[in-house]
Amino acid sequence: MIKKLRSIICFFMTVICIVAAMPATISAERENMTWYMIAWADVKSPSKVTLHWKKQSVAGYDIYRAKVGKNEAVGKYTYIASVSGSKTSYSTKVAYKQRYSYLIKGYQKKNGKKVYKYEGEAAAYIGVGSVVWDEYFPVDAQISTSAITLMFNVSEGICPDGFEVYRKTAKTKYKKIKTLKNTKKESYIKFIDKTVKARQTYTYRVRSYKKIYGQKVYSSYTNAESLSAVNSEGKYIVKSVSGEKNDPTSITISITSDKDNGVTKLEDLYYVADYEYQKSKQDEVSSVEVIPIKYSWNQKDWTELSGTDSISLKAGKTLFITYSTFKKETIPDDIEDYETAQIVNLSGRYNGFHAIIDMDLIAKTGKARINGEVYH
């Protein structure tokens, strides 16, 4: 009994010792940690770069540099300078057309030795600022039948003097359509191409330029991006029509795509949509889940649909499609006198982008709106 009691006491004493030592262990770990520090590089000339960082409570900063080669391979870091803890920037000479990676390491003195507490990293390209499309271009691009908006950024390098915009079609080669002067030294640029023709598809690319050592130097081109001068949202005429046969659990509609629409693609057909209807304002809105089961281009020859099928509807064309209730509920087919009747939340693509398609059978109109949340 006494031995058992001693064992229990020893166990609890061990636990107490471990718990008591934990704060000291955690404190020691925090003492030895190196914290992230915000840092960046500012390139304004082909021979000098200025490094910046957020001020920390340190005695000083050591600065290291490495060359960056092909495939973003970073070489060996070498020490280049030390500055006092009151500094938040440092300028150094560089080689033209070279990429660099910098480490700025903030240190404190302990027993006469440097203890690094903060570290920041900055990258620099010593050349003409390269151009990239905006992160959400072209999904956020403003388009219409008369204009297309381009959005691009300067990603790195020396701020350009300007930009050249090139365009082509399926039948033409690239041609420069605009030179944009960057007098305000901006890094985010919008350009509206107002020379487009309705329903035409254009492919764009952009490059920057700057005068360096007396010569006009160009960056590489952006990736090619294609956009069509069409309605920014899909527009449709929709009607309830007689189906192949009377079925109280289904409804057949016609969808006519506007002549200035981009291509509309109904896909992910295994996703259910909602059919909402209301006889009068005094009635509650009823809602049932529906899925497409067949389609036709002439209302005579019908094709059965599976969940993996897709249907492409071109501008000016009419599609007939039958929807059936998911749980075989009865729904009204003759909706002429109804207050509300609409099929909403259809999954598809409009002009190449994910879209939500809604169809109002009373107003006889439909709309496809690009689902930007998919991309953001």
Short mmCIF file of C-alpha atoms in Angstrom, two decimals:
data_model
loop_
_atom_site.label_atom_id
_atom_site.label_comp_id
_atom_site.label_asym_id
_atom_site.label_seq_id
_atom_site.Cartn_x
_atom_site.Cartn_y
_atom_site.Cartn_z
CA MET A 1 0.00 0.00 0.00
CA ILE A 2 2.83 2.37 0.97
CA LYS A 3 4.68 1.55 -2.29
CA LYS A 4 1.54 2.27 -4.29
CA LEU A 5 1.06 5.59 -2.50
CA ARG A 6 4.69 6.54 -3.17
CA SER A 7 4.23 5.75 -6.88
CA ILE A 8 1.17 7.99 -7.07
CA ILE A 9 3.00 10.83 -5.30
CA CYS A 10 5.99 10.48 -7.64
CA PHE A 11 3.71 10.59 -10.68
CA PHE A 12 2.02 13.82 -9.59
CA MET A 13 5.37 15.40 -8.67
CA THR A 14 6.66 14.60 -12.16
CA VAL A 15 3.59 16.19 -13.77
CA ILE A 16 4.01 19.30 -11.59
CA CYS A 17 7.67 19.61 -12.59
CA ILE A 18 6.83 19.30 -16.29
CA VAL A 19 4.06 21.90 -16.07
CA ALA A 20 6.31 24.24 -14.08
CA ALA A 21 9.02 23.94 -16.73
CA MET A 22 6.67 24.62 -19.66
CA PRO A 23 6.57 28.45 -19.42
CA ALA A 24 10.36 28.54 -19.31
CA THR A 25 10.54 26.21 -22.34
CA ILE A 26 8.01 28.29 -24.30
CA SER A 27 9.82 31.48 -23.32
CA ALA A 28 13.13 30.03 -24.52
CA GLU A 29 11.56 28.99 -27.83
CA ARG A 30 10.12 32.47 -28.35
CA GLU A 31 13.52 33.94 -27.50
CA ASN A 32 15.14 31.91 -30.27
CA MET A 33 12.45 32.53 -32.91
CA THR A 34 13.06 34.62 -36.03
CA TRP A 35 10.03 36.72 -36.98
CA TYR A 36 8.85 37.70 -40.45
CA MET A 37 9.50 41.31 -41.49
CA ILE A 38 7.85 43.14 -44.39
CA ALA A 39 10.42 44.15 -47.03
CA TRP A 40 10.37 45.24 -50.67
CA ALA A 41 12.62 46.53 -53.45
CA ASP A 42 12.20 49.73 -55.46
CA VAL A 43 13.90 49.77 -58.87
CA LYS A 44 14.04 53.21 -60.49
CA SER A 45 17.20 52.97 -62.59
CA PRO A 46 19.23 50.29 -64.41
CA SER A 47 22.13 50.69 -61.97
CA LYS A 48 20.60 51.03 -58.50
CA VAL A 49 17.99 49.38 -56.30
CA THR A 50 16.62 50.69 -53.00
CA LEU A 51 15.53 48.19 -50.37
CA HIS A 52 12.84 49.09 -47.85
CA TRP A 53 11.60 47.34 -44.72
CA LYS A 54 9.31 47.90 -41.78
CA LYS A 55 11.19 49.26 -38.75
CA GLN A 56 11.77 46.83 -35.87
CA SER A 57 13.19 47.18 -32.33
CA VAL A 58 16.68 45.95 -33.20
CA ALA A 59 20.28 47.10 -32.93
CA GLY A 60 20.91 46.80 -36.66
CA TYR A 61 20.28 45.01 -39.95
CA ASP A 62 22.54 42.78 -42.04
CA ILE A 63 21.78 42.67 -45.76
CA TYR A 64 22.50 39.71 -48.03
CA ARG A 65 22.06 39.26 -51.77
CA ALA A 66 21.81 36.35 -54.21
CA LYS A 67 21.48 36.25 -57.98
CA VAL A 68 18.40 34.60 -59.43
CA GLY A 69 18.98 32.52 -62.53
CA LYS A 70 16.83 30.63 -64.98
CA ASN A 71 13.70 28.88 -63.69
CA GLU A 72 13.79 31.20 -60.64
CA ALA A 73 16.79 29.33 -59.19
CA VAL A 74 18.23 31.39 -56.30
CA GLY A 75 22.00 31.31 -55.92
CA LYS A 76 24.10 31.59 -52.76
CA TYR A 77 23.42 34.60 -50.53
CA THR A 78 26.43 36.81 -49.78
CA TYR A 79 26.75 39.61 -47.24
CA ILE A 80 26.76 43.11 -48.78
CA ALA A 81 26.14 45.62 -45.95
CA SER A 82 25.11 46.41 -42.38
CA VAL A 83 23.03 49.41 -41.28
CA SER A 84 21.89 50.70 -37.90
CA GLY A 85 18.57 49.79 -36.32
CA SER A 86 17.21 53.27 -37.01
CA LYS A 87 17.36 52.73 -40.79
CA THR A 88 14.43 51.49 -42.90
CA SER A 89 16.05 51.58 -46.36
CA TYR A 90 19.31 50.91 -48.15
CA SER A 91 20.45 51.61 -51.73
CA THR A 92 22.98 49.51 -53.60
CA LYS A 93 24.45 49.24 -57.09
CA VAL A 94 23.19 46.49 -59.39
CA ALA A 95 23.77 45.03 -62.85
CA TYR A 96 21.34 45.74 -65.69
CA LYS A 97 19.03 42.85 -66.73
CA GLN A 98 19.88 40.86 -63.60
CA ARG A 99 17.43 39.40 -61.09
CA TYR A 100 18.25 39.51 -57.39
CA SER A 101 16.89 38.18 -54.13
CA TYR A 102 17.69 40.10 -50.93
CA LEU A 103 17.53 39.09 -47.27
CA ILE A 104 17.32 41.82 -44.62
CA LYS A 105 18.04 40.36 -41.17
CA GLY A 106 17.36 42.42 -38.05
CA TYR A 107 19.49 41.55 -35.02
CA GLN A 108 19.84 42.33 -31.33
CA LYS A 109 23.05 42.16 -29.33
CA LYS A 110 23.33 39.55 -26.57
CA ASN A 111 26.61 39.02 -24.72
CA GLY A 112 28.39 40.84 -27.52
CA LYS A 113 26.97 38.54 -30.22
CA LYS A 114 24.34 39.13 -32.90
CA VAL A 115 21.03 37.35 -32.37
CA TYR A 116 18.81 37.57 -35.45
CA LYS A 117 15.20 38.33 -34.54
CA TYR A 118 13.62 39.47 -37.81
CA GLU A 119 14.03 38.52 -41.46
CA GLY A 120 12.51 39.99 -44.60
CA GLU A 121 12.93 39.02 -48.25
CA ALA A 122 12.72 41.25 -51.33
CA ALA A 123 13.06 40.50 -55.04
CA ALA A 124 14.25 42.85 -57.77
CA TYR A 125 14.49 42.70 -61.54
CA ILE A 126 16.81 45.31 -63.05
CA GLY A 127 15.09 45.74 -66.38
CA VAL A 128 12.00 47.22 -68.00
CA GLY A 129 8.96 46.56 -65.84
CA SER A 130 7.18 43.49 -67.18
CA VAL A 131 3.44 43.53 -67.81
CA VAL A 132 0.91 40.95 -66.62
CA TRP A 133 -2.84 40.87 -66.94
CA ASP A 134 -4.78 41.83 -63.83
CA GLU A 135 -5.45 38.84 -61.56
CA TYR A 136 -9.19 38.86 -62.35
CA PHE A 137 -8.91 39.78 -66.02
CA PRO A 138 -10.69 38.90 -68.22
CA VAL A 139 -13.54 37.72 -65.95
CA ASP A 140 -13.99 41.26 -64.54
CA ALA A 141 -13.45 42.99 -67.87
CA GLN A 142 -16.19 45.37 -68.93
CA ILE A 143 -17.34 44.29 -72.38
CA SER A 144 -20.11 45.32 -74.74
CA THR A 145 -20.85 45.23 -78.44
CA SER A 146 -18.99 48.55 -78.82
CA ALA A 147 -16.07 48.39 -76.34
CA ILE A 148 -13.72 46.01 -74.51
CA THR A 149 -11.79 47.05 -71.39
CA LEU A 150 -8.27 45.69 -70.82
CA MET A 151 -6.72 45.63 -67.32
CA PHE A 152 -3.04 44.97 -66.64
CA ASN A 153 -0.27 45.59 -64.07
CA VAL A 154 3.45 46.25 -63.95
CA SER A 155 4.70 43.29 -61.94
CA GLU A 156 8.41 44.05 -61.47
CA GLY A 157 11.35 46.05 -62.77
CA ILE A 158 11.83 49.72 -63.65
CA CYS A 159 8.59 51.65 -64.05
CA PRO A 160 7.91 51.85 -67.83
CA ASP A 161 7.58 55.03 -69.87
CA GLY A 162 4.58 53.51 -71.63
CA PHE A 163 2.79 50.50 -73.07
CA GLU A 164 1.92 49.15 -76.51
CA VAL A 165 -1.36 47.31 -77.07
CA TYR A 166 -1.58 44.78 -79.91
CA ARG A 167 -4.69 43.07 -81.30
CA LYS A 168 -5.61 40.43 -83.85
CA THR A 169 -8.63 38.44 -85.04
CA ALA A 170 -8.91 34.93 -86.42
CA LYS A 171 -8.35 36.37 -89.91
CA THR A 172 -5.68 39.00 -89.19
CA LYS A 173 -2.19 39.21 -87.68
CA TYR A 174 -1.24 41.23 -84.60
CA LYS A 175 -1.32 44.99 -85.17
CA LYS A 176 -0.48 47.76 -82.71
CA ILE A 177 -3.69 49.64 -81.96
CA LYS A 178 -2.56 51.96 -79.17
CA THR A 179 0.51 53.42 -77.45
CA LEU A 180 -0.20 54.47 -73.86
CA LYS A 181 2.22 56.92 -72.24
CA ASN A 182 2.78 56.28 -68.54
CA THR A 183 3.33 59.91 -67.52
CA LYS A 184 1.93 59.34 -64.02
CA LYS A 185 4.21 56.32 -63.46
CA GLU A 186 1.28 54.07 -62.65
CA SER A 187 1.53 50.33 -62.08
CA TYR A 188 -2.16 49.51 -62.74
CA ILE A 189 -3.57 50.43 -66.14
CA LYS A 190 -6.98 50.28 -67.81
CA PHE A 191 -7.45 50.70 -71.54
CA ILE A 192 -10.81 50.76 -73.34
CA ASP A 193 -10.76 49.54 -76.92
CA LYS A 194 -13.61 51.39 -78.62
CA THR A 195 -12.75 50.28 -82.14
CA VAL A 196 -14.34 46.82 -81.87
CA LYS A 197 -17.15 45.44 -83.99
CA ALA A 198 -20.16 43.69 -82.47
CA ARG A 199 -19.89 39.89 -82.16
CA GLN A 200 -16.23 39.89 -83.23
CA THR A 201 -13.63 38.02 -81.14
CA TYR A 202 -10.28 39.74 -80.56
CA THR A 203 -7.00 38.48 -79.12
CA TYR A 204 -4.84 40.98 -77.22
CA ARG A 205 -1.30 41.20 -75.92
CA VAL A 206 0.61 44.09 -74.31
CA ARG A 207 4.24 45.03 -73.73
CA SER A 208 5.94 47.92 -71.93
CA TYR A 209 8.83 50.13 -73.01
CA LYS A 210 11.39 52.47 -71.46
CA LYS A 211 14.32 54.53 -72.69
CA ILE A 212 17.48 53.12 -71.07
CA TYR A 213 20.98 54.35 -71.88
CA GLY A 214 19.57 56.25 -74.86
CA GLN A 215 17.72 53.27 -76.36
CA LYS A 216 14.06 52.29 -76.30
CA VAL A 217 13.92 48.92 -74.55
CA TYR A 218 10.86 46.63 -74.52
CA SER A 219 9.59 44.06 -72.06
CA SER A 220 8.28 40.69 -73.17
CA TYR A 221 4.63 40.43 -74.23
CA THR A 222 1.84 39.37 -71.92
CA ASN A 223 0.10 36.08 -72.55
CA ALA A 224 -2.52 36.33 -75.27
CA GLU A 225 -6.10 36.88 -74.06
CA SER A 226 -9.20 36.59 -76.24
CA LEU A 227 -12.42 38.53 -75.67
CA SER A 228 -15.56 38.98 -77.74
CA ALA A 229 -17.50 42.21 -78.29
CA VAL A 230 -20.83 40.83 -77.10
CA ASN A 231 -23.43 41.54 -74.44
CA SER A 232 -21.79 41.66 -71.01
CA GLU A 233 -24.66 39.48 -69.72
CA GLY A 234 -26.55 36.93 -71.76
CA LYS A 235 -30.02 38.07 -72.86
CA TYR A 236 -32.78 35.66 -73.92
CA ILE A 237 -36.42 35.42 -74.93
CA VAL A 238 -37.99 32.50 -73.04
CA LYS A 239 -41.45 30.99 -73.40
CA SER A 240 -43.42 28.09 -72.04
CA VAL A 241 -44.38 25.86 -74.97
CA SER A 242 -46.24 22.60 -75.47
CA GLY A 243 -44.05 19.62 -74.83
CA GLU A 244 -43.78 16.37 -76.76
CA LYS A 245 -46.63 15.06 -74.62
CA ASN A 246 -48.61 16.28 -71.66
CA ASP A 247 -46.86 15.47 -68.40
CA PRO A 248 -48.00 17.13 -65.16
CA THR A 249 -44.49 16.73 -63.68
CA SER A 250 -42.65 18.59 -66.46
CA ILE A 251 -42.55 21.85 -68.38
CA THR A 252 -41.07 22.60 -71.80
CA ILE A 253 -39.64 26.00 -72.63
CA SER A 254 -38.00 27.69 -75.60
CA ILE A 255 -34.85 29.79 -75.14
CA THR A 256 -33.86 32.20 -77.91
CA SER A 257 -30.41 33.73 -77.50
CA ASP A 258 -30.01 37.43 -78.36
CA LYS A 259 -28.17 38.15 -81.62
CA ASP A 260 -25.42 39.98 -79.70
CA ASN A 261 -24.84 37.27 -77.10
CA GLY A 262 -21.71 35.23 -76.67
CA VAL A 263 -22.03 31.44 -76.72
CA THR A 264 -24.19 30.10 -73.87
CA LYS A 265 -23.36 26.64 -72.60
CA LEU A 266 -25.69 24.70 -70.34
CA GLU A 267 -23.57 22.23 -68.37
CA ASP A 268 -23.39 20.39 -65.05
CA LEU A 269 -26.93 19.26 -65.83
CA TYR A 270 -26.99 16.95 -62.81
CA TYR A 271 -27.36 20.10 -60.66
CA VAL A 272 -30.99 20.85 -59.88
CA ALA A 273 -32.52 24.26 -60.63
CA ASP A 274 -35.53 25.85 -58.95
CA TYR A 275 -38.91 26.29 -60.60
CA GLU A 276 -40.83 28.99 -58.72
CA TYR A 277 -44.46 29.81 -59.44
CA GLN A 278 -47.29 31.84 -57.92
CA LYS A 279 -50.90 31.92 -59.12
CA SER A 280 -51.73 35.35 -57.63
CA LYS A 281 -50.20 37.89 -55.27
CA GLN A 282 -52.33 36.47 -52.46
CA ASP A 283 -50.80 33.02 -52.88
CA GLU A 284 -47.47 31.89 -51.49
CA VAL A 285 -44.66 31.28 -53.95
CA SER A 286 -44.22 27.55 -54.55
CA SER A 287 -40.79 26.17 -55.36
CA VAL A 288 -39.77 22.75 -56.64
CA GLU A 289 -36.46 21.36 -57.84
CA VAL A 290 -36.24 20.55 -61.55
CA ILE A 291 -33.67 18.96 -63.86
CA PRO A 292 -33.41 19.01 -67.69
CA ILE A 293 -34.33 15.67 -69.23
CA LYS A 294 -34.34 16.31 -73.02
CA TYR A 295 -33.79 19.00 -75.65
CA SER A 296 -34.54 19.76 -79.29
CA TRP A 297 -33.62 22.34 -81.92
CA ASN A 298 -36.90 22.02 -83.83
CA GLN A 299 -39.40 20.73 -81.22
CA LYS A 300 -39.70 17.52 -83.22
CA ASP A 301 -36.47 15.57 -82.83
CA TRP A 302 -35.62 15.18 -79.14
CA THR A 303 -32.40 14.08 -77.45
CA GLU A 304 -32.41 12.58 -73.97
CA LEU A 305 -30.04 14.22 -71.48
CA SER A 306 -27.77 12.82 -68.80
CA GLY A 307 -26.06 14.76 -66.03
CA THR A 308 -22.74 14.83 -67.88
CA ASP A 309 -24.13 16.28 -71.13
CA SER A 310 -23.79 19.91 -72.16
CA ILE A 311 -25.64 22.06 -74.71
CA SER A 312 -24.14 25.04 -76.57
CA LEU A 313 -26.56 27.77 -77.64
CA LYS A 314 -25.22 30.26 -80.19
CA ALA A 315 -26.40 33.83 -80.70
CA GLY A 316 -29.73 34.11 -82.51
CA LYS A 317 -30.55 30.38 -82.13
CA THR A 318 -33.51 28.81 -80.30
CA LEU A 319 -33.32 25.80 -78.00
CA PHE A 320 -36.28 23.76 -76.74
CA ILE A 321 -35.71 22.02 -73.43
CA THR A 322 -37.92 20.02 -71.08
CA TYR A 323 -37.51 20.19 -67.31
CA SER A 324 -38.94 17.56 -64.99
CA THR A 325 -39.48 17.86 -61.25
CA PHE A 326 -36.75 16.12 -59.31
CA LYS A 327 -39.20 14.33 -57.00
CA LYS A 328 -41.99 13.97 -59.58
CA GLU A 329 -44.20 16.68 -58.08
CA THR A 330 -47.03 18.07 -60.21
CA ILE A 331 -46.39 21.57 -61.58
CA PRO A 332 -48.50 23.93 -63.73
CA ASP A 333 -47.79 23.90 -67.45
CA ASP A 334 -50.32 26.55 -68.51
CA ILE A 335 -48.97 29.65 -66.73
CA GLU A 336 -50.52 32.37 -68.88
CA ASP A 337 -52.44 33.92 -65.96
CA TYR A 338 -49.82 33.32 -63.27
CA GLU A 339 -48.22 36.11 -61.26
CA THR A 340 -44.82 34.38 -61.09
CA ALA A 341 -43.23 31.52 -63.02
CA GLN A 342 -39.48 31.28 -63.33
CA ILE A 343 -36.64 28.78 -63.52
CA VAL A 344 -33.61 30.07 -61.62
CA ASN A 345 -30.07 29.06 -60.66
CA LEU A 346 -29.25 27.13 -63.82
CA SER A 347 -25.57 26.22 -64.04
CA GLY A 348 -23.67 27.02 -67.23
CA ARG A 349 -21.17 29.23 -69.00
CA TYR A 350 -21.60 32.50 -70.82
CA ASN A 351 -18.92 33.74 -73.20
CA GLY A 352 -16.57 31.13 -71.74
CA PHE A 353 -17.08 31.99 -68.05
CA HIS A 354 -19.03 30.27 -65.29
CA ALA A 355 -22.51 31.78 -65.15
CA ILE A 356 -25.84 31.57 -63.35
CA ILE A 357 -28.83 31.58 -65.71
CA ASP A 358 -32.33 32.70 -64.70
CA MET A 359 -35.46 32.56 -66.88
CA ASP A 360 -38.67 34.50 -66.20
CA LEU A 361 -41.53 32.77 -68.02
CA ILE A 362 -44.02 35.57 -67.28
CA ALA A 363 -41.82 38.45 -68.48
CA LYS A 364 -40.55 36.08 -71.20
CA THR A 365 -36.97 37.14 -70.60
CA GLY A 366 -33.82 35.41 -69.41
CA LYS A 367 -30.41 36.50 -68.19
CA ALA A 368 -26.99 34.87 -67.77
CA ARG A 369 -24.73 36.63 -65.29
CA ILE A 370 -21.07 35.70 -64.88
CA ASN A 371 -20.42 34.13 -61.48
CA GLY A 372 -17.36 36.12 -60.41
CA GLU A 373 -17.21 34.35 -57.04
CA VAL A 374 -15.88 31.26 -58.81
CA TYR A 375 -12.77 33.22 -59.80
CA HIS A 376 -12.30 35.61 -56.85
#
